[in-house]
Amino acid sequence: MQPKATQQERHQIRQDEIITAARHCFRASGFHAASMSQIALEAQLSVGQIYRYFTSKDAIIEEMIRRIIDSRIAEMEGKTQTQHLAQVLAWRQTLSQDDDALMLEVAAEATRNPRVAAMMEEADTRMYETACAHLKKTHPHLDDDRVRCGVEIMATLMEGTMLRSLTPQKCDPTQLHQMFQDIMQMLFAEK
């Protein structure tokens, strides 16, 4: 017989169910068009029940973003070589196409909603600071300015690749891989 879930565990399970339902609705309708009623229907709850777990749709979006960023940070911290990044970029690999699509929705919503823009800025700051610390640890010879610039370039490459993945790849990934390796070498080699 399984032990009965604690109130905190039940609360977490319900939040997870709401986030899962919201992700589905956001993917189908976008943040702007997805309503709390749609999310409630998808989660098989009443709107009132959702408000017991999240104060607003923005709070749901904020939690969803936090979870995506937590996942990306955990993946980043598990990697030790920037050479892996060249492979990811060349073959347009992703941790989660669903997360990528939702983050594109975040970017679109941020153009209309200052609260979501602030969430996006906070998420970007977390990713940026973590990437800087990780890069400094793996490449201690780099000065702080070089680390910050390197992370900015890597973020631009990653985000651009995420957007480019919406269209068919137009060149050989093997050749791209070599070019990205050359870029990583240039960015992180000792001078």
CSV table of C-alpha atoms in Angstrom, one decimal:
chain,number,residue,atom,x,y,z
A,1,MET,CA,0.0,0.0,0.0
A,2,GLN,CA,1.4,3.4,-1.0
A,3,PRO,CA,1.6,6.1,1.6
A,4,LYS,CA,-0.9,8.9,1.3
A,5,ALA,CA,0.4,12.0,-0.5
A,6,THR,CA,1.0,15.0,1.7
A,7,GLN,CA,-0.9,18.2,1.2
A,8,GLN,CA,2.3,19.8,-0.3
A,9,GLU,CA,2.7,16.8,-2.7
A,10,ARG,CA,-1.0,17.1,-3.8
A,11,HIS,CA,-0.6,20.8,-4.3
A,12,GLN,CA,2.5,20.2,-6.5
A,13,ILE,CA,0.7,17.5,-8.5
A,14,ARG,CA,-2.2,19.8,-9.2
A,15,GLN,CA,0.2,22.6,-10.2
A,16,ASP,CA,1.9,20.2,-12.6
A,17,GLU,CA,-1.4,19.3,-14.1
A,18,ILE,CA,-2.4,22.9,-14.6
A,19,ILE,CA,1.0,23.7,-16.2
A,20,THR,CA,0.6,20.8,-18.5
A,21,ALA,CA,-2.8,21.9,-19.5
A,22,ALA,CA,-1.7,25.5,-20.0
A,23,ARG,CA,1.3,24.5,-22.1
A,24,HIS,CA,-1.1,22.6,-24.4
A,25,CYS,CA,-3.5,25.6,-24.6
A,26,PHE,CA,-0.6,28.1,-25.2
A,27,ARG,CA,0.7,25.9,-28.0
A,28,ALA,CA,-2.7,25.7,-29.6
A,29,SER,CA,-3.8,29.3,-29.2
A,30,GLY,CA,-0.8,31.4,-28.1
A,31,PHE,CA,-0.6,33.1,-24.7
A,32,HIS,CA,-2.7,36.0,-25.7
A,33,ALA,CA,-5.6,34.0,-27.0
A,34,ALA,CA,-5.6,31.1,-24.5
A,35,SER,CA,-8.1,31.8,-21.7
A,36,MET,CA,-8.3,30.6,-18.2
A,37,SER,CA,-11.5,28.8,-19.2
A,38,GLN,CA,-9.6,26.9,-21.9
A,39,ILE,CA,-6.9,26.0,-19.4
A,40,ALA,CA,-9.5,24.9,-16.8
A,41,LEU,CA,-11.3,22.8,-19.4
A,42,GLU,CA,-8.0,21.1,-20.5
A,43,ALA,CA,-7.0,20.5,-16.8
A,44,GLN,CA,-10.5,19.2,-16.0
A,45,LEU,CA,-10.9,21.8,-13.3
A,46,SER,CA,-13.0,24.9,-12.7
A,47,VAL,CA,-11.5,28.3,-13.2
A,48,GLY,CA,-11.9,28.9,-9.5
A,49,GLN,CA,-9.9,25.8,-8.7
A,50,ILE,CA,-7.0,27.0,-10.9
A,51,TYR,CA,-7.0,30.3,-9.0
A,52,ARG,CA,-6.3,28.4,-5.8
A,53,TYR,CA,-3.0,27.4,-7.3
A,54,PHE,CA,-2.1,30.4,-9.5
A,55,THR,CA,-3.3,33.9,-9.0
A,56,SER,CA,-3.5,34.7,-12.8
A,57,LYS,CA,-2.6,33.5,-16.3
A,58,ASP,CA,0.6,35.5,-16.0
A,59,ALA,CA,1.5,33.5,-12.9
A,60,ILE,CA,1.0,30.3,-14.9
A,61,ILE,CA,3.2,31.7,-17.7
A,62,GLU,CA,5.9,32.7,-15.1
A,63,GLU,CA,6.0,29.2,-13.6
A,64,MET,CA,6.1,27.6,-17.0
A,65,ILE,CA,9.1,29.9,-18.0
A,66,ARG,CA,10.8,29.1,-14.7
A,67,ARG,CA,10.6,25.4,-15.4
A,68,ILE,CA,11.9,25.7,-18.9
A,69,ILE,CA,14.8,27.8,-17.8
A,70,ASP,CA,15.5,25.4,-14.9
A,71,SER,CA,15.7,22.5,-17.4
A,72,ARG,CA,18.0,24.5,-19.7
A,73,ILE,CA,20.3,25.5,-16.8
A,74,ALA,CA,20.5,21.9,-15.6
A,75,GLU,CA,21.4,20.7,-19.1
A,76,MET,CA,24.0,23.5,-19.5
A,77,GLU,CA,25.6,22.6,-16.2
A,78,GLY,CA,25.8,19.0,-17.2
A,79,LYS,CA,28.0,19.8,-20.3
A,80,THR,CA,31.7,20.5,-20.0
A,81,GLN,CA,32.8,21.2,-23.5
A,82,THR,CA,31.9,24.0,-25.8
A,83,GLN,CA,32.6,21.6,-28.7
A,84,HIS,CA,29.2,20.0,-27.9
A,85,LEU,CA,27.6,23.4,-28.7
A,86,ALA,CA,28.9,23.2,-32.3
A,87,GLN,CA,27.2,19.9,-32.8
A,88,VAL,CA,23.9,21.2,-31.3
A,89,LEU,CA,24.0,24.2,-33.6
A,90,ALA,CA,24.9,22.4,-36.8
A,91,TRP,CA,22.3,19.7,-36.4
A,92,ARG,CA,19.7,22.0,-34.8
A,93,GLN,CA,19.4,19.7,-31.8
A,94,THR,CA,17.1,20.7,-29.0
A,95,LEU,CA,16.2,19.6,-25.6
A,96,SER,CA,12.5,20.1,-26.3
A,97,GLN,CA,10.9,21.4,-29.4
A,98,ASP,CA,7.8,22.1,-27.3
A,99,ASP,CA,9.8,24.3,-24.9
A,100,ASP,CA,11.4,26.1,-27.9
A,101,ALA,CA,8.0,26.8,-29.4
A,102,LEU,CA,6.7,28.0,-26.0
A,103,MET,CA,9.7,30.3,-25.6
A,104,LEU,CA,8.9,31.8,-29.1
A,105,GLU,CA,5.4,32.4,-27.8
A,106,VAL,CA,6.9,34.1,-24.7
A,107,ALA,CA,8.9,36.4,-27.0
A,108,ALA,CA,5.8,37.3,-29.1
A,109,GLU,CA,3.7,37.9,-26.0
A,110,ALA,CA,6.5,40.0,-24.5
A,111,THR,CA,6.0,42.5,-27.3
A,112,ARG,CA,2.5,43.1,-26.1
A,113,ASN,CA,2.6,42.4,-22.3
A,114,PRO,CA,5.1,44.3,-20.1
A,115,ARG,CA,4.7,41.7,-17.4
A,116,VAL,CA,5.7,38.9,-19.7
A,117,ALA,CA,8.6,41.1,-21.1
A,118,ALA,CA,9.8,41.4,-17.5
A,119,MET,CA,9.6,37.6,-17.1
A,120,MET,CA,11.6,37.1,-20.3
A,121,GLU,CA,14.2,39.6,-19.1
A,122,GLU,CA,14.5,37.7,-15.7
A,123,ALA,CA,14.8,34.3,-17.5
A,124,ASP,CA,17.4,35.7,-19.8
A,125,THR,CA,19.4,37.1,-16.9
A,126,ARG,CA,19.3,33.7,-15.1
A,127,MET,CA,20.5,31.9,-18.3
A,128,TYR,CA,23.2,34.5,-19.0
A,129,GLU,CA,24.6,34.6,-15.5
A,130,THR,CA,24.7,30.8,-15.3
A,131,ALA,CA,26.3,30.5,-18.7
A,132,CYS,CA,28.9,33.1,-17.7
A,133,ALA,CA,29.8,31.2,-14.5
A,134,HIS,CA,29.9,27.9,-16.4
A,135,LEU,CA,32.1,29.3,-19.2
A,136,LYS,CA,34.4,30.9,-16.7
A,137,LYS,CA,34.7,27.5,-14.9
A,138,THR,CA,35.4,25.6,-18.1
A,139,HIS,CA,37.7,28.3,-19.6
A,140,PRO,CA,39.4,30.0,-16.6
A,141,HIS,CA,41.9,31.7,-18.9
A,142,LEU,CA,39.2,34.0,-20.3
A,143,ASP,CA,38.8,37.4,-18.7
A,144,ASP,CA,35.3,38.5,-17.6
A,145,ASP,CA,34.7,40.7,-20.6
A,146,ARG,CA,35.6,37.9,-23.0
A,147,VAL,CA,33.3,35.5,-21.1
A,148,ARG,CA,30.3,38.0,-21.3
A,149,CYS,CA,30.9,38.6,-25.0
A,150,GLY,CA,31.3,34.8,-25.7
A,151,VAL,CA,28.0,34.1,-23.9
A,152,GLU,CA,26.2,36.8,-25.8
A,153,ILE,CA,27.5,35.4,-29.1
A,154,MET,CA,26.5,31.8,-28.0
A,155,ALA,CA,23.0,33.0,-27.0
A,156,THR,CA,22.6,34.7,-30.3
A,157,LEU,CA,23.6,31.6,-32.2
A,158,MET,CA,21.4,29.3,-30.1
A,159,GLU,CA,18.3,31.6,-30.4
A,160,GLY,CA,18.9,32.1,-34.1
A,161,THR,CA,19.2,28.4,-34.6
A,162,MET,CA,16.0,27.9,-32.7
A,163,LEU,CA,14.2,30.2,-35.0
A,164,ARG,CA,15.9,28.8,-38.1
A,165,SER,CA,14.8,25.3,-37.1
A,166,LEU,CA,11.3,26.3,-38.2
A,167,THR,CA,12.5,26.1,-41.8
A,168,PRO,CA,14.3,23.3,-43.7
A,169,GLN,CA,18.0,23.2,-43.3
A,170,LYS,CA,19.7,24.5,-46.5
A,171,CYS,CA,23.2,23.3,-46.1
A,172,ASP,CA,25.2,20.3,-45.0
A,173,PRO,CA,25.2,20.0,-41.2
A,174,THR,CA,28.7,18.4,-41.3
A,175,GLN,CA,30.1,21.5,-42.9
A,176,LEU,CA,28.2,23.7,-40.5
A,177,HIS,CA,29.6,21.7,-37.6
A,178,GLN,CA,33.2,22.4,-38.7
A,179,MET,CA,32.4,26.1,-39.1
A,180,PHE,CA,30.8,26.2,-35.6
A,181,GLN,CA,33.8,24.4,-34.2
A,182,ASP,CA,36.0,27.1,-35.8
A,183,ILE,CA,33.8,29.8,-34.2
A,184,MET,CA,34.1,28.1,-30.8
A,185,GLN,CA,37.8,27.8,-31.1
A,186,MET,CA,38.1,31.5,-32.0
A,187,LEU,CA,35.9,32.5,-29.1
A,188,PHE,CA,37.5,30.5,-26.4
A,189,ALA,CA,41.1,29.8,-27.3
A,190,GLU,CA,43.9,31.3,-25.3
A,191,LYS,CA,45.3,34.4,-26.8
